[in-house]
Amino acid sequence: AEFPTVAFKACTQQQSRNLKQSRGAAVTAPQEVLAGAGCVGADVLLHVLANYSRSQDVKTAITVGVVGFPNVGKSSLINSLKRSRACRVGAEPGVTKCLQAVQLDRRLRLLDCPGVL
């Protein structure tokens, strides 16, 4: 209840708009959905974040920082939730050079951070 954990697979499609999202949780997704290029688990993650903003009775948008080691998929996670290429991604570490704010909806903003060592 304090530290929710959500299984999530980011989208690997190369197009710039309308990135595919599969409905349902990643833990119950069939193997062919997990092997595909679409995002899995986004609706569950967005639901957790929306519930957090509602439970805290927040009147303005909440800001969630996405932090972690270099080249683990922080920008890919944000792109998958936004369903567009809002952040640059690449196979080599260090593509994200500075902090970037991405507005998902009127109540949720995500911060893409450079890798933390």
PDB file of C-alpha atoms in Angstrom:
ATOM      1  CA  ALA A   1       0.000   0.000   0.000  1.00  0.00           C
ATOM      2  CA  GLU A   2       2.888   2.388   0.704  1.00  0.00           C
ATOM      3  CA  PHE A   3       5.174   1.487  -2.180  1.00  0.00           C
ATOM      4  CA  PRO A   4       3.104   0.210  -5.122  1.00  0.00           C
ATOM      5  CA  THR A   5       4.978  -1.795  -7.746  1.00  0.00           C
ATOM      6  CA  VAL A   6       3.784  -1.948 -11.341  1.00  0.00           C
ATOM      7  CA  ALA A   7       5.159  -4.246 -14.045  1.00  0.00           C
ATOM      8  CA  PHE A   8       5.761  -2.094 -17.141  1.00  0.00           C
ATOM      9  CA  LYS A   9       7.209  -2.584 -20.632  1.00  0.00           C
ATOM     10  CA  ALA A  10       8.007   0.523 -22.669  1.00  0.00           C
ATOM     11  CA  CYS A  11       7.128   0.901 -26.329  1.00  0.00           C
ATOM     12  CA  THR A  12       9.859   0.121 -28.876  1.00  0.00           C
ATOM     13  CA  GLN A  13       8.096   1.415 -32.012  1.00  0.00           C
ATOM     14  CA  GLN A  14      10.005   3.806 -34.254  1.00  0.00           C
ATOM     15  CA  GLN A  15       7.105   6.068 -35.266  1.00  0.00           C
ATOM     16  CA  SER A  16       6.762   9.494 -33.652  1.00  0.00           C
ATOM     17  CA  ARG A  17       3.010   9.573 -32.863  1.00  0.00           C
ATOM     18  CA  ASN A  18       0.292   7.201 -31.598  1.00  0.00           C
ATOM     19  CA  LEU A  19       2.616   4.731 -29.938  1.00  0.00           C
ATOM     20  CA  LYS A  20       0.768   1.501 -29.251  1.00  0.00           C
ATOM     21  CA  GLN A  21      -0.437   0.692 -25.734  1.00  0.00           C
ATOM     22  CA  SER A  22      -1.895  -2.673 -24.753  1.00  0.00           C
ATOM     23  CA  ARG A  23      -4.686  -2.688 -22.184  1.00  0.00           C
ATOM     24  CA  GLY A  24      -4.292  -4.548 -18.937  1.00  0.00           C
ATOM     25  CA  ALA A  25      -1.495  -5.400 -16.575  1.00  0.00           C
ATOM     26  CA  ALA A  26       1.860  -6.659 -17.805  1.00  0.00           C
ATOM     27  CA  VAL A  27       1.802  -9.604 -15.388  1.00  0.00           C
ATOM     28  CA  THR A  28      -1.344 -11.013 -17.046  1.00  0.00           C
ATOM     29  CA  ALA A  29      -0.458 -10.134 -20.657  1.00  0.00           C
ATOM     30  CA  PRO A  30      -0.077 -13.003 -23.161  1.00  0.00           C
ATOM     31  CA  GLN A  31       3.424 -13.775 -24.442  1.00  0.00           C
ATOM     32  CA  GLU A  32       2.711 -12.407 -27.954  1.00  0.00           C
ATOM     33  CA  VAL A  33       1.732  -9.027 -26.466  1.00  0.00           C
ATOM     34  CA  LEU A  34       4.906  -8.905 -24.359  1.00  0.00           C
ATOM     35  CA  ALA A  35       7.030  -9.850 -27.388  1.00  0.00           C
ATOM     36  CA  GLY A  36       5.480  -7.067 -29.502  1.00  0.00           C
ATOM     37  CA  ALA A  37       6.630  -3.475 -29.840  1.00  0.00           C
ATOM     38  CA  GLY A  38       3.726  -1.922 -27.909  1.00  0.00           C
ATOM     39  CA  CYS A  39       3.700  -0.601 -24.370  1.00  0.00           C
ATOM     40  CA  VAL A  40       2.260  -2.878 -21.657  1.00  0.00           C
ATOM     41  CA  GLY A  41       1.178  -1.743 -18.186  1.00  0.00           C
ATOM     42  CA  ALA A  42       0.714   1.965 -18.937  1.00  0.00           C
ATOM     43  CA  ASP A  43      -2.940   2.085 -17.888  1.00  0.00           C
ATOM     44  CA  VAL A  44      -2.122   0.525 -14.496  1.00  0.00           C
ATOM     45  CA  LEU A  45       0.747   2.976 -13.892  1.00  0.00           C
ATOM     46  CA  LEU A  46      -1.393   5.967 -14.901  1.00  0.00           C
ATOM     47  CA  HIS A  47      -4.150   4.704 -12.596  1.00  0.00           C
ATOM     48  CA  VAL A  48      -1.725   4.555  -9.640  1.00  0.00           C
ATOM     49  CA  LEU A  49      -0.502   8.094 -10.333  1.00  0.00           C
ATOM     50  CA  ALA A  50      -4.057   9.424 -10.745  1.00  0.00           C
ATOM     51  CA  ASN A  51      -5.119   7.798  -7.480  1.00  0.00           C
ATOM     52  CA  TYR A  52      -2.169   9.388  -5.704  1.00  0.00           C
ATOM     53  CA  SER A  53      -3.166  12.865  -6.862  1.00  0.00           C
ATOM     54  CA  ARG A  54      -6.783  12.235  -5.830  1.00  0.00           C
ATOM     55  CA  SER A  55      -5.904  10.746  -2.431  1.00  0.00           C
ATOM     56  CA  GLN A  56      -3.732  13.724  -1.552  1.00  0.00           C
ATOM     57  CA  ASP A  57      -6.521  16.145  -2.609  1.00  0.00           C
ATOM     58  CA  VAL A  58      -4.110  18.003  -4.889  1.00  0.00           C
ATOM     59  CA  LYS A  59      -5.649  21.039  -6.591  1.00  0.00           C
ATOM     60  CA  THR A  60      -2.783  21.569  -9.042  1.00  0.00           C
ATOM     61  CA  ALA A  61      -0.819  19.151 -11.212  1.00  0.00           C
ATOM     62  CA  ILE A  62       1.493  16.710  -9.442  1.00  0.00           C
ATOM     63  CA  THR A  63       5.042  16.403 -10.702  1.00  0.00           C
ATOM     64  CA  VAL A  64       6.696  12.977 -10.748  1.00  0.00           C
ATOM     65  CA  GLY A  65      10.443  12.684 -11.266  1.00  0.00           C
ATOM     66  CA  VAL A  66      11.705   9.701 -13.257  1.00  0.00           C
ATOM     67  CA  VAL A  67      15.223   9.004 -11.979  1.00  0.00           C
ATOM     68  CA  GLY A  68      17.631   6.094 -12.287  1.00  0.00           C
ATOM     69  CA  PHE A  69      20.881   4.817 -13.715  1.00  0.00           C
ATOM     70  CA  PRO A  70      21.912   5.822 -17.262  1.00  0.00           C
ATOM     71  CA  ASN A  71      20.366   3.951 -20.183  1.00  0.00           C
ATOM     72  CA  VAL A  72      17.624   2.074 -18.270  1.00  0.00           C
ATOM     73  CA  GLY A  73      14.588   3.494 -20.112  1.00  0.00           C
ATOM     74  CA  LYS A  74      13.535   6.643 -18.240  1.00  0.00           C
ATOM     75  CA  SER A  75      12.804   8.580 -21.435  1.00  0.00           C
ATOM     76  CA  SER A  76      11.195   5.515 -23.033  1.00  0.00           C
ATOM     77  CA  LEU A  77       8.823   5.216 -20.076  1.00  0.00           C
ATOM     78  CA  ILE A  78       7.751   8.853 -20.486  1.00  0.00           C
ATOM     79  CA  ASN A  79       7.335   8.480 -24.269  1.00  0.00           C
ATOM     80  CA  SER A  80       5.225   5.350 -23.752  1.00  0.00           C
ATOM     81  CA  LEU A  81       2.918   7.090 -21.270  1.00  0.00           C
ATOM     82  CA  LYS A  82       2.635  10.195 -23.487  1.00  0.00           C
ATOM     83  CA  ARG A  83       2.160   8.000 -26.598  1.00  0.00           C
ATOM     84  CA  SER A  84       4.483  10.246 -28.594  1.00  0.00           C
ATOM     85  CA  ARG A  85       8.200  11.034 -28.819  1.00  0.00           C
ATOM     86  CA  ALA A  86       8.304  13.771 -26.177  1.00  0.00           C
ATOM     87  CA  CYS A  87      11.863  12.856 -25.082  1.00  0.00           C
ATOM     88  CA  ARG A  88      14.884  11.866 -27.136  1.00  0.00           C
ATOM     89  CA  VAL A  89      15.984   8.247 -26.696  1.00  0.00           C
ATOM     90  CA  GLY A  90      19.025   6.327 -27.843  1.00  0.00           C
ATOM     91  CA  ALA A  91      20.960   3.115 -27.360  1.00  0.00           C
ATOM     92  CA  GLU A  92      23.982   4.886 -25.880  1.00  0.00           C
ATOM     93  CA  PRO A  93      23.992   6.459 -22.401  1.00  0.00           C
ATOM     94  CA  GLY A  94      23.863  10.240 -22.070  1.00  0.00           C
ATOM     95  CA  VAL A  95      21.150  11.132 -24.609  1.00  0.00           C
ATOM     96  CA  THR A  96      19.227  13.091 -21.954  1.00  0.00           C
ATOM     97  CA  LYS A  97      21.483  16.032 -21.110  1.00  0.00           C
ATOM     98  CA  CYS A  98      19.212  18.178 -18.916  1.00  0.00           C
ATOM     99  CA  LEU A  99      15.963  18.061 -16.962  1.00  0.00           C
ATOM    100  CA  GLN A 100      12.837  18.088 -19.154  1.00  0.00           C
ATOM    101  CA  ALA A 101       9.203  18.450 -18.007  1.00  0.00           C
ATOM    102  CA  VAL A 102       6.508  16.590 -19.985  1.00  0.00           C
ATOM    103  CA  GLN A 103       2.829  17.344 -19.302  1.00  0.00           C
ATOM    104  CA  LEU A 104       0.742  14.136 -19.592  1.00  0.00           C
ATOM    105  CA  ASP A 105      -2.606  15.698 -18.715  1.00  0.00           C
ATOM    106  CA  ARG A 106      -3.880  18.612 -16.658  1.00  0.00           C
ATOM    107  CA  ARG A 107      -3.106  16.857 -13.353  1.00  0.00           C
ATOM    108  CA  LEU A 108       0.136  14.999 -14.115  1.00  0.00           C
ATOM    109  CA  ARG A 109       3.592  16.200 -15.166  1.00  0.00           C
ATOM    110  CA  LEU A 110       6.654  13.929 -15.525  1.00  0.00           C
ATOM    111  CA  LEU A 111      10.271  15.037 -15.204  1.00  0.00           C
ATOM    112  CA  ASP A 112      12.836  13.287 -17.394  1.00  0.00           C
ATOM    113  CA  CYS A 113      16.209  13.433 -15.652  1.00  0.00           C
ATOM    114  CA  PRO A 114      19.698  12.553 -16.878  1.00  0.00           C
ATOM    115  CA  GLY A 115      21.092   9.284 -15.538  1.00  0.00           C
ATOM    116  CA  VAL A 116      22.238   9.277 -11.919  1.00  0.00           C
ATOM    117  CA  LEU A 117      25.498   7.520 -11.043  1.00  0.00           C
TER     118      LEU A 117
END
